[in-house]
CSV table of C-alpha atoms and ligand atoms in Angstrom, one decimal:
chain,number,residue,atom,x,y,z
A,1,MET,CA,98.0,183.0,138.5
A,2,LYS,CA,101.0,183.6,136.1
A,3,THR,CA,103.8,185.8,137.4
A,4,VAL,CA,106.6,187.4,135.5
A,5,PRO,CA,109.6,189.2,137.1
A,6,GLY,CA,108.7,192.7,138.3
A,7,GLN,CA,105.1,191.9,138.6
A,8,THR,CA,103.2,193.4,141.5
A,9,ILE,CA,99.9,192.4,143.1
A,10,GLU,CA,97.5,194.1,145.4
A,11,ILE,CA,95.8,192.6,148.4
A,12,GLU,CA,93.5,194.5,150.7
A,13,GLY,CA,94.8,197.8,149.3
A,14,LYS,CA,98.5,196.8,149.9
A,15,ASN,CA,101.0,196.5,147.0
A,16,PHE,CA,103.4,193.6,146.9
A,17,ARG,CA,106.2,192.9,144.4
A,18,LEU,CA,107.7,189.6,143.2
A,19,PHE,CA,110.5,188.5,145.6
A,20,LEU,CA,111.2,184.8,144.9
A,21,THR,CA,110.1,182.7,142.0
A,22,ARG,CA,108.7,179.2,142.3
A,23,SER,CA,111.9,177.8,140.8
A,24,GLU,CA,114.1,179.6,143.4
A,25,LEU,CA,111.7,178.2,146.1
A,26,GLN,CA,111.9,174.7,144.7
A,27,GLN,CA,115.7,174.8,144.6
A,28,ALA,CA,115.9,175.8,148.3
A,29,VAL,CA,113.4,173.1,149.3
A,30,ASP,CA,115.3,170.5,147.4
A,31,ARG,CA,118.5,171.6,149.1
A,32,LEU,CA,116.9,171.3,152.5
A,33,GLY,CA,115.5,167.9,151.6
A,34,ARG,CA,118.9,166.6,150.6
A,35,LYS,CA,120.5,167.9,153.7
A,36,ILE,CA,117.9,166.3,156.0
A,37,SER,CA,118.2,163.0,154.1
A,38,GLU,CA,122.0,163.1,154.7
A,39,ASP,CA,121.8,164.2,158.4
A,40,TYR,CA,119.3,161.5,159.6
A,41,ASN,CA,119.8,157.8,159.7
A,42,CYS,CA,116.7,156.7,161.3
A,43,THR,CA,113.3,155.0,160.8
A,44,ASN,CA,111.3,157.1,163.2
A,45,LEU,CA,111.4,160.6,161.6
A,46,LEU,CA,108.3,162.6,162.2
A,47,PHE,CA,107.5,165.9,160.6
A,48,VAL,CA,105.4,168.2,162.7
A,49,VAL,CA,103.9,170.8,160.4
A,50,VAL,CA,102.8,174.1,161.9
A,51,LEU,CA,99.5,175.1,160.2
A,52,LYS,CA,98.4,177.0,158.3
A,53,GLY,CA,101.3,178.7,156.7
A,54,SER,CA,103.7,175.8,156.4
A,55,VAL,CA,101.4,173.4,154.5
A,56,ILE,CA,102.7,174.3,151.0
A,57,PHE,CA,106.4,174.2,152.1
A,58,ALA,CA,105.8,170.9,154.0
A,59,ALA,CA,104.1,169.2,151.1
A,60,ASP,CA,107.2,169.9,148.9
A,61,LEU,CA,109.8,169.3,151.7
A,62,VAL,CA,108.5,165.9,152.8
A,63,ARG,CA,108.7,164.7,149.1
A,64,ALA,CA,112.3,165.9,148.9
A,65,VAL,CA,113.3,163.8,151.9
A,66,GLN,CA,114.4,160.3,151.0
A,67,LEU,CA,113.7,158.7,154.4
A,68,PRO,CA,110.7,156.8,155.9
A,69,SER,CA,108.8,159.4,157.8
A,70,GLU,CA,105.4,160.3,159.4
A,71,LEU,CA,103.4,163.5,159.3
A,72,GLU,CA,101.6,165.3,162.0
A,73,PHE,CA,100.0,168.8,162.1
A,74,ILE,CA,99.6,171.4,164.8
A,75,ARG,CA,98.1,174.8,164.5
A,76,SER,CA,99.5,178.1,165.7
A,77,ARG,CA,98.1,181.6,165.5
A,78,SER,CA,100.1,184.7,166.1
A,79,TYR,CA,99.6,187.3,163.4
A,80,TYR,CA,95.9,187.4,162.9
A,81,ASP,CA,95.2,190.1,160.2
A,82,SER,CA,98.2,192.2,161.2
A,83,MET,CA,101.7,192.4,159.7
A,84,VAL,CA,103.3,192.8,163.1
A,85,SER,CA,103.9,190.1,165.7
A,86,ARG,CA,101.7,190.3,168.7
A,87,GLY,CA,104.4,188.7,170.8
A,88,LYS,CA,102.1,185.9,171.7
A,89,ALA,CA,101.3,182.5,170.2
A,90,GLU,CA,98.4,180.2,170.6
A,91,ILE,CA,99.3,176.6,169.9
A,92,ASP,CA,96.7,173.8,169.4
A,93,ILE,CA,98.3,170.4,170.0
A,94,ALA,CA,95.8,167.5,170.0
A,95,GLY,CA,96.9,164.2,171.2
A,96,LEU,CA,100.4,164.0,169.6
A,97,SER,CA,102.4,160.8,170.2
A,98,LEU,CA,106.1,161.8,170.0
A,99,ALA,CA,107.8,159.3,172.4
A,100,GLY,CA,110.9,158.0,170.7
A,101,LYS,CA,110.4,160.0,167.5
A,102,ASP,CA,113.0,162.2,165.8
A,103,VAL,CA,110.9,165.3,165.2
A,104,ILE,CA,111.5,168.0,162.6
A,105,VAL,CA,109.2,171.0,163.1
A,106,VAL,CA,108.3,172.5,159.8
A,107,GLU,CA,107.7,176.2,159.9
A,108,ASP,CA,107.0,178.6,157.0
A,109,ILE,CA,108.8,181.6,158.6
A,110,VAL,CA,110.5,182.4,161.9
A,111,ASP,CA,110.3,186.1,162.7
A,112,THR,CA,110.6,187.1,166.4
A,113,GLY,CA,110.8,183.4,167.4
A,114,VAL,CA,107.8,183.6,169.8
A,115,THR,CA,105.8,181.0,167.9
A,116,ILE,CA,108.7,178.5,167.4
A,117,SER,CA,109.8,178.8,171.0
A,118,ALA,CA,106.2,178.1,172.2
A,119,VAL,CA,105.9,175.1,169.8
A,120,ILE,CA,109.2,173.6,170.9
A,121,GLN,CA,108.3,174.0,174.6
A,122,ARG,CA,105.0,172.2,174.1
A,123,LEU,CA,106.5,169.4,171.9
A,124,ASN,CA,109.3,168.7,174.5
A,125,ALA,CA,106.6,167.8,177.0
A,126,PHE,CA,105.8,164.7,174.8
A,127,SER,CA,109.3,163.2,175.2
A,128,PRO,CA,110.5,163.0,171.6
A,129,ASN,CA,113.9,161.5,171.0
A,130,SER,CA,115.1,164.7,169.3
A,131,VAL,CA,113.6,167.9,168.0
A,132,ARG,CA,115.0,170.1,165.2
A,133,VAL,CA,113.5,173.0,163.2
A,134,ALA,CA,113.2,173.5,159.5
A,135,THR,CA,111.9,176.8,158.3
A,136,LEU,CA,111.7,178.1,154.8
A,137,PHE,CA,112.2,181.7,155.8
A,138,PHE,CA,114.2,183.2,158.7
A,139,LYS,CA,114.3,186.9,159.6
A,140,PRO,CA,117.7,187.1,161.6
A,141,ASP,CA,117.3,190.8,162.4
A,142,ALA,CA,113.9,190.2,164.1
A,143,TYR,CA,114.8,187.0,165.9
A,144,LYS,CA,114.8,187.3,169.7
A,145,GLY,CA,114.7,183.5,170.5
A,146,THR,CA,117.3,181.3,171.9
A,147,ILE,CA,116.6,178.0,170.2
A,148,ALA,CA,118.7,177.0,167.2
A,149,ILE,CA,117.1,177.0,163.8
A,150,ASP,CA,118.6,174.0,162.2
A,151,TYR,CA,117.4,174.1,158.5
A,152,ILE,CA,116.9,177.5,156.9
A,153,GLY,CA,115.7,178.0,153.3
A,154,PHE,CA,116.3,181.7,153.0
A,155,ASN,CA,117.6,184.4,155.4
A,156,ILE,CA,115.5,187.4,154.6
A,157,PRO,CA,115.3,191.1,155.7
A,158,SER,CA,112.6,192.0,158.3
A,159,LYS,CA,110.0,192.7,155.6
A,160,PHE,CA,106.5,191.3,155.2
A,161,ILE,CA,106.1,188.5,152.6
A,162,ILE,CA,103.3,186.5,151.2
A,163,GLY,CA,102.7,183.5,148.9
A,164,TYR,CA,103.7,179.8,149.0
A,165,GLY,CA,101.6,179.4,152.1
A,166,LEU,CA,102.2,182.8,153.7
A,167,ASP,CA,99.2,185.1,154.0
A,168,TYR,CA,98.2,188.7,154.6
A,169,ALA,CA,94.7,188.7,156.2
A,170,GLU,CA,94.3,185.0,155.0
A,171,ARG,CA,95.0,186.1,151.4
A,172,GLY,CA,97.9,185.1,149.2
A,173,ARG,CA,98.6,181.6,150.5
A,174,ASN,CA,98.0,180.0,147.1
A,175,LEU,CA,100.4,182.2,145.2
A,176,PRO,CA,103.1,179.9,143.8
A,177,ASP,CA,105.8,182.7,144.0
A,178,VAL,CA,106.6,184.8,147.0
A,179,PHE,CA,105.9,188.6,147.1
A,180,VAL,CA,107.2,191.3,149.4
A,181,LEU,CA,105.4,194.3,150.7
A,182,ASP,CA,106.5,197.4,148.7
A,183,SER,CA,109.0,199.4,150.6
A,184,ASN,CA,106.9,202.6,150.3
A,185,GLU,CA,104.0,200.9,152.1
A,186,ASP,CA,103.7,200.9,155.8
A,187,ALA,CA,103.4,197.6,157.7
A,188,ASP,CA,100.3,198.1,159.9
A,189,ASN,CA,100.6,197.8,163.6
B,1,IMP,P1,107.1,184.8,165.2
B,1,IMP,O1,106.3,184.2,166.3
B,1,IMP,O2,107.2,186.3,165.4
B,1,IMP,O3,108.4,184.2,164.9
B,1,IMP,O4,106.2,184.8,163.9
B,1,IMP,C1,105.9,183.6,163.3
B,1,IMP,C2,104.6,183.6,162.6
B,1,IMP,O5,104.2,184.9,162.2
B,1,IMP,C3,104.8,182.8,161.3
B,1,IMP,O6,104.5,181.4,161.5
B,1,IMP,C4,103.8,183.5,160.4
B,1,IMP,O7,102.5,182.9,160.6
B,1,IMP,C5,103.8,184.9,160.8
B,1,IMP,N1,104.7,185.7,160.0
B,1,IMP,C6,105.9,186.3,160.4
B,1,IMP,N2,106.4,187.0,159.4
B,1,IMP,C7,105.6,186.9,158.4
B,1,IMP,C8,105.6,187.5,157.0
B,1,IMP,O8,106.5,188.1,156.6
B,1,IMP,N3,104.5,187.2,156.3
B,1,IMP,C9,103.4,186.4,156.7
B,1,IMP,N4,103.4,185.9,157.9
B,1,IMP,C10,104.4,186.1,158.8
B,2,MG,MG1,103.5,179.9,160.7
């Protein structure tokens, strides 16, 4: 799909408007990749990608990091088809081996922090050497967590966004740009 500034799209009867272009996203991802490459001096880096939303970001981020690294995937579900956090996260972790690894958890978006807190708690049980978090989007006004978010692409207002991996009712993940719910639309509860 081609997008031009000001373009709007409709998904499941909701209107979204262009928020960040693919080149703005790419610049942020490259900046995070450079920072991670500077910060780590190790040969045991492991990216743990939180599916599904983070897969597009992770694919670009790991290629922007100039260090030997491994990739693992875990799955979390928190939003289902709604736009509002249920305050509960289901995490599927199958046989991860993290002992001695420097782990970077790759998240698409940290909202209330329920998901990332649950992920970190579960990962710590596998005795990694260290754990940090890289998220493309962070909603500081919604965040109620206590863990530090080490790498942030964009601080954004508490609005619902889609594209570049992020979905509304499983739609919109493949949009190369990011769109925000129109302010005159209600987020459903
Ligand atoms: P949290 O547990 O409230 O921090 O929410 C984290 C998860 O909710 C993310 O990994 C996303 O799957 C989803 N989420 C939060 N905000 C948005 C959004 O604006 N658009 C799409 N998904 C979102
Ligand atoms: Mg996610």
